[in-house]
Amino acid sequence: MQAGELIAREQAELTEDHVTLAWSILDQVMDPEVPVVSLTDLGIVREVTPVGGHLKVVLTPTYSGCPATEHIEQSAKQALEESGFNSVVIEQRLAPAWTTDWIGERGRLRLKEYGIAPPIGSASKPQLDQTIPCPMCDSTNTNEITEFGSTACKALYQCNDCLEPFDYFKCI
Amino acid sequence: MKRFDDTTELLLQLGDSAMIQAQRLCELVGGAPALEEEVALMNVGLDLVGQARNWLEYAAERIDDGRTADDLVFLRDQGEYRNLLLVEQPNGDFAMTMAKQFLFDAWHKPLLEKLCNSSDERIAGIAAKSIKESSYHIRRSSEWIKRLGDGTHESHERMQRALDQIWHFTFELANPYELFNTLDTDNIAPGIKALCKEWQAIVATILAEATLTQPETAENNYLSGREGVHTENLGFVLAEMQFLQRAYPNASW
Ligand SMILES: [Zn+2]
């Protein structure tokens, strides 16, 4: 479906096709701090539903104090409205709390290609002594430099083989 | 001090304590002993600002007099603040900064655990979100207590001194507070009556591992952060934090 068609029938009822289109648009909106993963890669889009001719999009913040939260909400709204959806309503929802378990396979691959080690294991079944492989050379001979990195979601590691420092997307 | 309903009072205690703790941490921007530590302190501060915002937005809705969460933070005077006395105390050296953080975390995490089971879904949601963050806060702060306490002669001395100095403000954490009774029976904070015992147990365990001597349980006195009776230190924190909104009302960016 083209954006123009949407604009032409802006007053019409929104169908399943519109919802599918909306999801694919949100799949193009990138995280401002890690610009290789999209909002859907991160798993923060919880719901897209038509409500009386408008779209309602439910987003969940990653961390309580994530400074990108408003920016993400704005870019999601803007992207949808530029594609012809009218007065998109963005709703923030805290529960259930976001977990890195919601980051999909593609998102993990994209993080690794970007040089950020994706979260290891599952937040719902935490295991001790996880080894974090180096995203550059795949060595498992790495060590944590600090649990707190450049953004709340990342820890800083270093590879003992290729010596590169790298970010690890923490499992929460 | 004007009193609100019990739930709103609890929200203000949580929001204000997180906010003032965060503001103290943020004073260390550019002044922490090492770059990694500075980043860690700011990460923790940022989490707490976010949590404070969630609690205070809900509080503002319940108070419903037109004020927003921002208004509550930037335009209330110290007598209206409900934060724990502990968090308004100055950072001191790194030992003091971490002692305060740990004593706060040891109260914060078990409290959030109880709030996850709140009959108020909004409170349960914010608590479930916050506890993920609080879990790594306490992991870090208790590591520092052990590392400094069980470290060199000097680090041990300084950590012990920090504990001895800050300890008398822990009476709010160690002793039950009357509001706990209604919050517990109304299922707003189920199990909150056990909080003080849990705080004491966590603190005793970590201090023992850190080879530090635990002072006698602190006794209540005429001060009460939760009742708005603060030390003068809060006034200085607010003077800096609120300056811009006071000098240039409604300034935004
Ligand atoms: Zn490597």
mmCIF file with all atom_site columns, C-alpha atoms in Angstrom, chain B residues 48-189:
data_model
loop_
_atom_site.group_PDB
_atom_site.id
_atom_site.type_symbol
_atom_site.label_atom_id
_atom_site.label_alt_id
_atom_site.label_comp_id
_atom_site.label_asym_id
_atom_site.label_entity_id
_atom_site.label_seq_id
_atom_site.pdbx_PDB_ins_code
_atom_site.Cartn_x
_atom_site.Cartn_y
_atom_site.Cartn_z
_atom_site.occupancy
_atom_site.B_iso_or_equiv
_atom_site.pdbx_formal_charge
_atom_site.auth_seq_id
_atom_site.auth_comp_id
_atom_site.auth_asym_id
_atom_site.auth_atom_id
_atom_site.pdbx_PDB_model_num
ATOM 1   C CA . LEU B 1 48  ? 17.145 7.270  39.796 1.00 0.00 ? 48  LEU B CA 1
ATOM 2   C CA . VAL B 1 49  ? 16.019 10.439 37.994 1.00 0.00 ? 49  VAL B CA 1
ATOM 3   C CA . GLY B 1 50  ? 13.905 8.252  35.711 1.00 0.00 ? 50  GLY B CA 1
ATOM 4   C CA . GLN B 1 51  ? 12.420 6.398  38.645 1.00 0.00 ? 51  GLN B CA 1
ATOM 5   C CA . ALA B 1 52  ? 11.742 9.648  40.504 1.00 0.00 ? 52  ALA B CA 1
ATOM 6   C CA . ARG B 1 53  ? 9.904  10.926 37.479 1.00 0.00 ? 53  ARG B CA 1
ATOM 7   C CA . ASN B 1 54  ? 7.688  7.834  37.318 1.00 0.00 ? 54  ASN B CA 1
ATOM 8   C CA . TRP B 1 55  ? 6.802  8.086  41.013 1.00 0.00 ? 55  TRP B CA 1
ATOM 9   C CA . LEU B 1 56  ? 6.271  11.843 40.978 1.00 0.00 ? 56  LEU B CA 1
ATOM 10  C CA . GLU B 1 57  ? 4.151  11.832 37.837 1.00 0.00 ? 57  GLU B CA 1
ATOM 11  C CA . TYR B 1 58  ? 1.792  9.475  39.619 1.00 0.00 ? 58  TYR B CA 1
ATOM 12  C CA . ALA B 1 59  ? 1.962  11.590 42.790 1.00 0.00 ? 59  ALA B CA 1
ATOM 13  C CA . ALA B 1 60  ? 1.150  14.741 40.783 1.00 0.00 ? 60  ALA B CA 1
ATOM 14  C CA . GLU B 1 61  ? -1.877 13.054 39.228 1.00 0.00 ? 61  GLU B CA 1
ATOM 15  C CA . ARG B 1 62  ? -3.144 12.040 42.643 1.00 0.00 ? 62  ARG B CA 1
ATOM 16  C CA . ILE B 1 63  ? -2.509 15.456 44.188 1.00 0.00 ? 63  ILE B CA 1
ATOM 17  C CA . ASP B 1 64  ? -4.385 16.889 41.193 1.00 0.00 ? 64  ASP B CA 1
ATOM 18  C CA . ASP B 1 65  ? -3.893 20.584 41.881 1.00 0.00 ? 65  ASP B CA 1
ATOM 19  C CA . GLY B 1 66  ? -2.457 21.422 38.474 1.00 0.00 ? 66  GLY B CA 1
ATOM 20  C CA . ARG B 1 67  ? 1.166  20.761 39.394 1.00 0.00 ? 67  ARG B CA 1
ATOM 21  C CA . THR B 1 68  ? 3.319  18.462 37.264 1.00 0.00 ? 68  THR B CA 1
ATOM 22  C CA . ALA B 1 69  ? 6.170  16.205 38.375 1.00 0.00 ? 69  ALA B CA 1
ATOM 23  C CA . ASP B 1 70  ? 8.578  18.982 37.328 1.00 0.00 ? 70  ASP B CA 1
ATOM 24  C CA . ASP B 1 71  ? 6.726  21.482 39.519 1.00 0.00 ? 71  ASP B CA 1
ATOM 25  C CA . LEU B 1 72  ? 7.001  19.121 42.471 1.00 0.00 ? 72  LEU B CA 1
ATOM 26  C CA . VAL B 1 73  ? 10.754 18.814 41.997 1.00 0.00 ? 73  VAL B CA 1
ATOM 27  C CA . PHE B 1 74  ? 11.609 22.413 41.169 1.00 0.00 ? 74  PHE B CA 1
ATOM 28  C CA . LEU B 1 75  ? 9.088  24.434 43.127 1.00 0.00 ? 75  LEU B CA 1
ATOM 29  C CA . ARG B 1 76  ? 8.626  22.787 46.495 1.00 0.00 ? 76  ARG B CA 1
ATOM 30  C CA . ASP B 1 77  ? 10.485 24.051 49.528 1.00 0.00 ? 77  ASP B CA 1
ATOM 31  C CA . GLN B 1 78  ? 12.415 21.797 51.818 1.00 0.00 ? 78  GLN B CA 1
ATOM 32  C CA . GLY B 1 79  ? 9.589  21.394 54.335 1.00 0.00 ? 79  GLY B CA 1
ATOM 33  C CA . GLU B 1 80  ? 7.518  19.758 51.610 1.00 0.00 ? 80  GLU B CA 1
ATOM 34  C CA . TYR B 1 81  ? 10.185 17.265 50.597 1.00 0.00 ? 81  TYR B CA 1
ATOM 35  C CA . ARG B 1 82  ? 9.730  13.696 51.946 1.00 0.00 ? 82  ARG B CA 1
ATOM 36  C CA . ASN B 1 83  ? 13.133 12.205 51.134 1.00 0.00 ? 83  ASN B CA 1
ATOM 37  C CA . LEU B 1 84  ? 15.164 10.188 53.621 1.00 0.00 ? 84  LEU B CA 1
ATOM 38  C CA . LEU B 1 85  ? 17.656 12.280 55.590 1.00 0.00 ? 85  LEU B CA 1
ATOM 39  C CA . LEU B 1 86  ? 20.455 9.948  54.501 1.00 0.00 ? 86  LEU B CA 1
ATOM 40  C CA . VAL B 1 87  ? 20.340 10.970 50.845 1.00 0.00 ? 87  VAL B CA 1
ATOM 41  C CA . GLU B 1 88  ? 20.532 14.724 51.441 1.00 0.00 ? 88  GLU B CA 1
ATOM 42  C CA . GLN B 1 89  ? 23.863 14.472 53.295 1.00 0.00 ? 89  GLN B CA 1
ATOM 43  C CA . PRO B 1 90  ? 26.987 15.718 51.457 1.00 0.00 ? 90  PRO B CA 1
ATOM 44  C CA . ASN B 1 91  ? 29.030 13.299 49.331 1.00 0.00 ? 91  ASN B CA 1
ATOM 45  C CA . GLY B 1 92  ? 32.204 13.659 51.370 1.00 0.00 ? 92  GLY B CA 1
ATOM 46  C CA . ASP B 1 93  ? 35.011 11.406 50.128 1.00 0.00 ? 93  ASP B CA 1
ATOM 47  C CA . PHE B 1 94  ? 34.448 8.368  47.928 1.00 0.00 ? 94  PHE B CA 1
ATOM 48  C CA . ALA B 1 95  ? 34.000 6.138  50.988 1.00 0.00 ? 95  ALA B CA 1
ATOM 49  C CA . MET B 1 96  ? 31.175 8.372  52.231 1.00 0.00 ? 96  MET B CA 1
ATOM 50  C CA . THR B 1 97  ? 29.599 8.531  48.768 1.00 0.00 ? 97  THR B CA 1
ATOM 51  C CA . MET B 1 98  ? 29.528 4.744  48.532 1.00 0.00 ? 98  MET B CA 1
ATOM 52  C CA . ALA B 1 99  ? 28.466 4.247  52.162 1.00 0.00 ? 99  ALA B CA 1
ATOM 53  C CA . LYS B 1 100 ? 25.429 6.446  51.536 1.00 0.00 ? 100 LYS B CA 1
ATOM 54  C CA . GLN B 1 101 ? 24.667 4.698  48.264 1.00 0.00 ? 101 GLN B CA 1
ATOM 55  C CA . PHE B 1 102 ? 24.884 1.253  49.843 1.00 0.00 ? 102 PHE B CA 1
ATOM 56  C CA . LEU B 1 103 ? 22.749 2.102  52.885 1.00 0.00 ? 103 LEU B CA 1
ATOM 57  C CA . PHE B 1 104 ? 20.169 3.575  50.504 1.00 0.00 ? 104 PHE B CA 1
ATOM 58  C CA . ASP B 1 105 ? 20.277 0.584  48.098 1.00 0.00 ? 105 ASP B CA 1
ATOM 59  C CA . ALA B 1 106 ? 19.865 -1.873 50.986 1.00 0.00 ? 106 ALA B CA 1
ATOM 60  C CA . TRP B 1 107 ? 16.573 -0.101 51.787 1.00 0.00 ? 107 TRP B CA 1
ATOM 61  C CA . HIS B 1 108 ? 15.504 0.614  48.222 1.00 0.00 ? 108 HIS B CA 1
ATOM 62  C CA . LYS B 1 109 ? 15.729 -2.849 46.695 1.00 0.00 ? 109 LYS B CA 1
ATOM 63  C CA . PRO B 1 110 ? 13.735 -4.774 49.343 1.00 0.00 ? 110 PRO B CA 1
ATOM 64  C CA . LEU B 1 111 ? 11.160 -1.973 49.325 1.00 0.00 ? 111 LEU B CA 1
ATOM 65  C CA . LEU B 1 112 ? 10.769 -2.258 45.549 1.00 0.00 ? 112 LEU B CA 1
ATOM 66  C CA . GLU B 1 113 ? 10.415 -6.044 45.940 1.00 0.00 ? 113 GLU B CA 1
ATOM 67  C CA . LYS B 1 114 ? 7.395  -5.494 48.143 1.00 0.00 ? 114 LYS B CA 1
ATOM 68  C CA . LEU B 1 115 ? 5.911  -2.861 45.869 1.00 0.00 ? 115 LEU B CA 1
ATOM 69  C CA . CYS B 1 116 ? 6.051  -5.305 42.938 1.00 0.00 ? 116 CYS B CA 1
ATOM 70  C CA . ASN B 1 117 ? 3.136  -7.035 44.709 1.00 0.00 ? 117 ASN B CA 1
ATOM 71  C CA . SER B 1 118 ? 1.179  -3.853 45.282 1.00 0.00 ? 118 SER B CA 1
ATOM 72  C CA . SER B 1 119 ? -2.575 -3.979 44.744 1.00 0.00 ? 119 SER B CA 1
ATOM 73  C CA . ASP B 1 120 ? -2.076 -0.660 42.925 1.00 0.00 ? 120 ASP B CA 1
ATOM 74  C CA . GLU B 1 121 ? -1.069 -1.760 39.426 1.00 0.00 ? 121 GLU B CA 1
ATOM 75  C CA . ARG B 1 122 ? 0.669  1.484  38.599 1.00 0.00 ? 122 ARG B CA 1
ATOM 76  C CA . ILE B 1 123 ? 2.903  1.172  41.665 1.00 0.00 ? 123 ILE B CA 1
ATOM 77  C CA . ALA B 1 124 ? 3.598  -2.489 40.895 1.00 0.00 ? 124 ALA B CA 1
ATOM 78  C CA . GLY B 1 125 ? 4.569  -1.566 37.320 1.00 0.00 ? 125 GLY B CA 1
ATOM 79  C CA . ILE B 1 126 ? 6.991  1.191  38.305 1.00 0.00 ? 126 ILE B CA 1
ATOM 80  C CA . ALA B 1 127 ? 8.504  -1.036 41.004 1.00 0.00 ? 127 ALA B CA 1
ATOM 81  C CA . ALA B 1 128 ? 9.007  -3.957 38.603 1.00 0.00 ? 128 ALA B CA 1
ATOM 82  C CA . LYS B 1 129 ? 10.751 -1.603 36.202 1.00 0.00 ? 129 LYS B CA 1
ATOM 83  C CA . SER B 1 130 ? 12.909 0.016  38.904 1.00 0.00 ? 130 SER B CA 1
ATOM 84  C CA . ILE B 1 131 ? 13.999 -3.186 40.581 1.00 0.00 ? 131 ILE B CA 1
ATOM 85  C CA . LYS B 1 132 ? 15.968 -4.312 37.544 1.00 0.00 ? 132 LYS B CA 1
ATOM 86  C CA . GLU B 1 133 ? 18.062 -1.180 37.959 1.00 0.00 ? 133 GLU B CA 1
ATOM 87  C CA . SER B 1 134 ? 18.195 -1.278 41.741 1.00 0.00 ? 134 SER B CA 1
ATOM 88  C CA . SER B 1 135 ? 19.574 -4.836 41.561 1.00 0.00 ? 135 SER B CA 1
ATOM 89  C CA . TYR B 1 136 ? 22.769 -3.742 39.835 1.00 0.00 ? 136 TYR B CA 1
ATOM 90  C CA . HIS B 1 137 ? 22.980 -0.598 41.985 1.00 0.00 ? 137 HIS B CA 1
ATOM 91  C CA . ILE B 1 138 ? 23.247 -2.658 45.155 1.00 0.00 ? 138 ILE B CA 1
ATOM 92  C CA . ARG B 1 139 ? 25.582 -5.161 43.522 1.00 0.00 ? 139 ARG B CA 1
ATOM 93  C CA . ARG B 1 140 ? 27.976 -2.335 42.753 1.00 0.00 ? 140 ARG B CA 1
ATOM 94  C CA . SER B 1 141 ? 27.679 -0.444 46.042 1.00 0.00 ? 141 SER B CA 1
ATOM 95  C CA . SER B 1 142 ? 28.108 -3.552 48.205 1.00 0.00 ? 142 SER B CA 1
ATOM 96  C CA . GLU B 1 143 ? 31.195 -4.516 46.161 1.00 0.00 ? 143 GLU B CA 1
ATOM 97  C CA . TRP B 1 144 ? 32.696 -1.139 46.994 1.00 0.00 ? 144 TRP B CA 1
ATOM 98  C CA . ILE B 1 145 ? 31.886 -1.477 50.699 1.00 0.00 ? 145 ILE B CA 1
ATOM 99  C CA . LYS B 1 146 ? 33.724 -4.819 50.739 1.00 0.00 ? 146 LYS B CA 1
ATOM 100 C CA . ARG B 1 147 ? 36.602 -3.635 48.573 1.00 0.00 ? 147 ARG B CA 1
ATOM 101 C CA . LEU B 1 148 ? 37.278 -0.566 50.687 1.00 0.00 ? 148 LEU B CA 1
ATOM 102 C CA . GLY B 1 149 ? 36.413 -2.142 54.049 1.00 0.00 ? 149 GLY B CA 1
ATOM 103 C CA . ASP B 1 150 ? 38.519 -5.232 53.406 1.00 0.00 ? 150 ASP B CA 1
ATOM 104 C CA . GLY B 1 151 ? 41.165 -3.311 51.465 1.00 0.00 ? 151 GLY B CA 1
ATOM 105 C CA . THR B 1 152 ? 44.174 -1.390 52.648 1.00 0.00 ? 152 THR B CA 1
ATOM 106 C CA . HIS B 1 153 ? 44.615 0.059  56.106 1.00 0.00 ? 153 HIS B CA 1
ATOM 107 C CA . GLU B 1 154 ? 43.684 3.499  54.852 1.00 0.00 ? 154 GLU B CA 1
ATOM 108 C CA . SER B 1 155 ? 40.657 2.418  52.810 1.00 0.00 ? 155 SER B CA 1
ATOM 109 C CA . HIS B 1 156 ? 39.376 0.455  55.813 1.00 0.00 ? 156 HIS B CA 1
ATOM 110 C CA . GLU B 1 157 ? 39.822 3.423  58.132 1.00 0.00 ? 157 GLU B CA 1
ATOM 111 C CA . ARG B 1 158 ? 38.070 5.773  55.756 1.00 0.00 ? 158 ARG B CA 1
ATOM 112 C CA . MET B 1 159 ? 35.138 3.454  55.140 1.00 0.00 ? 159 MET B CA 1
ATOM 113 C CA . GLN B 1 160 ? 34.728 2.868  58.866 1.00 0.00 ? 160 GLN B CA 1
ATOM 114 C CA . ARG B 1 161 ? 34.869 6.600  59.522 1.00 0.00 ? 161 ARG B CA 1
ATOM 115 C CA . ALA B 1 162 ? 32.260 7.265  56.813 1.00 0.00 ? 162 ALA B CA 1
ATOM 116 C CA . LEU B 1 163 ? 29.923 4.665  58.305 1.00 0.00 ? 163 LEU B CA 1
ATOM 117 C CA . ASP B 1 164 ? 30.351 6.015  61.833 1.00 0.00 ? 164 ASP B CA 1
ATOM 118 C CA . GLN B 1 165 ? 29.638 9.549  60.613 1.00 0.00 ? 165 GLN B CA 1
ATOM 119 C CA . ILE B 1 166 ? 26.566 8.816  58.514 1.00 0.00 ? 166 ILE B CA 1
ATOM 120 C CA . TRP B 1 167 ? 25.117 6.152  60.780 1.00 0.00 ? 167 TRP B CA 1
ATOM 121 C CA . HIS B 1 168 ? 22.855 8.335  62.937 1.00 0.00 ? 168 HIS B CA 1
ATOM 122 C CA . PHE B 1 169 ? 20.792 9.192  59.846 1.00 0.00 ? 169 PHE B CA 1
ATOM 123 C CA . THR B 1 170 ? 19.933 5.519  59.346 1.00 0.00 ? 170 THR B CA 1
ATOM 124 C CA . PHE B 1 171 ? 17.262 5.543  62.041 1.00 0.00 ? 171 PHE B CA 1
ATOM 125 C CA . GLU B 1 172 ? 14.695 6.121  59.298 1.00 0.00 ? 172 GLU B CA 1
ATOM 126 C CA . LEU B 1 173 ? 15.794 2.879  57.635 1.00 0.00 ? 173 LEU B CA 1
ATOM 127 C CA . ALA B 1 174 ? 16.291 0.791  60.764 1.00 0.00 ? 174 ALA B CA 1
ATOM 128 C CA . ASN B 1 175 ? 13.092 1.626  62.618 1.00 0.00 ? 175 ASN B CA 1
ATOM 129 C CA . PRO B 1 176 ? 9.469  1.087  61.508 1.00 0.00 ? 176 PRO B CA 1
ATOM 130 C CA . TYR B 1 177 ? 7.481  4.090  60.369 1.00 0.00 ? 177 TYR B CA 1
ATOM 131 C CA . GLU B 1 178 ? 3.825  4.426  61.357 1.00 0.00 ? 178 GLU B CA 1
ATOM 132 C CA . LEU B 1 179 ? 2.588  4.746  57.776 1.00 0.00 ? 179 LEU B CA 1
ATOM 133 C CA . PHE B 1 180 ? 3.887  1.196  57.160 1.00 0.00 ? 180 PHE B CA 1
ATOM 134 C CA . ASN B 1 181 ? 0.967  -0.296 59.076 1.00 0.00 ? 181 ASN B CA 1
ATOM 135 C CA . THR B 1 182 ? -1.762 1.040  56.812 1.00 0.00 ? 182 THR B CA 1
ATOM 136 C CA . LEU B 1 183 ? 0.269  0.550  53.625 1.00 0.00 ? 183 LEU B CA 1
ATOM 137 C CA . ASP B 1 184 ? 0.779  -3.063 54.611 1.00 0.00 ? 184 ASP B CA 1
ATOM 138 C CA . THR B 1 185 ? -2.804 -3.881 55.533 1.00 0.00 ? 185 THR B CA 1
ATOM 139 C CA . ASP B 1 186 ? -4.189 -2.017 52.489 1.00 0.00 ? 186 ASP B CA 1
ATOM 140 C CA . ASN B 1 187 ? -1.868 -4.087 50.283 1.00 0.00 ? 187 ASN B CA 1
ATOM 141 C CA . ILE B 1 188 ? -0.350 -0.940 48.795 1.00 0.00 ? 188 ILE B CA 1
ATOM 142 C CA . ALA B 1 189 ? 3.012  -2.192 50.040 1.00 0.00 ? 189 ALA B CA 1
#
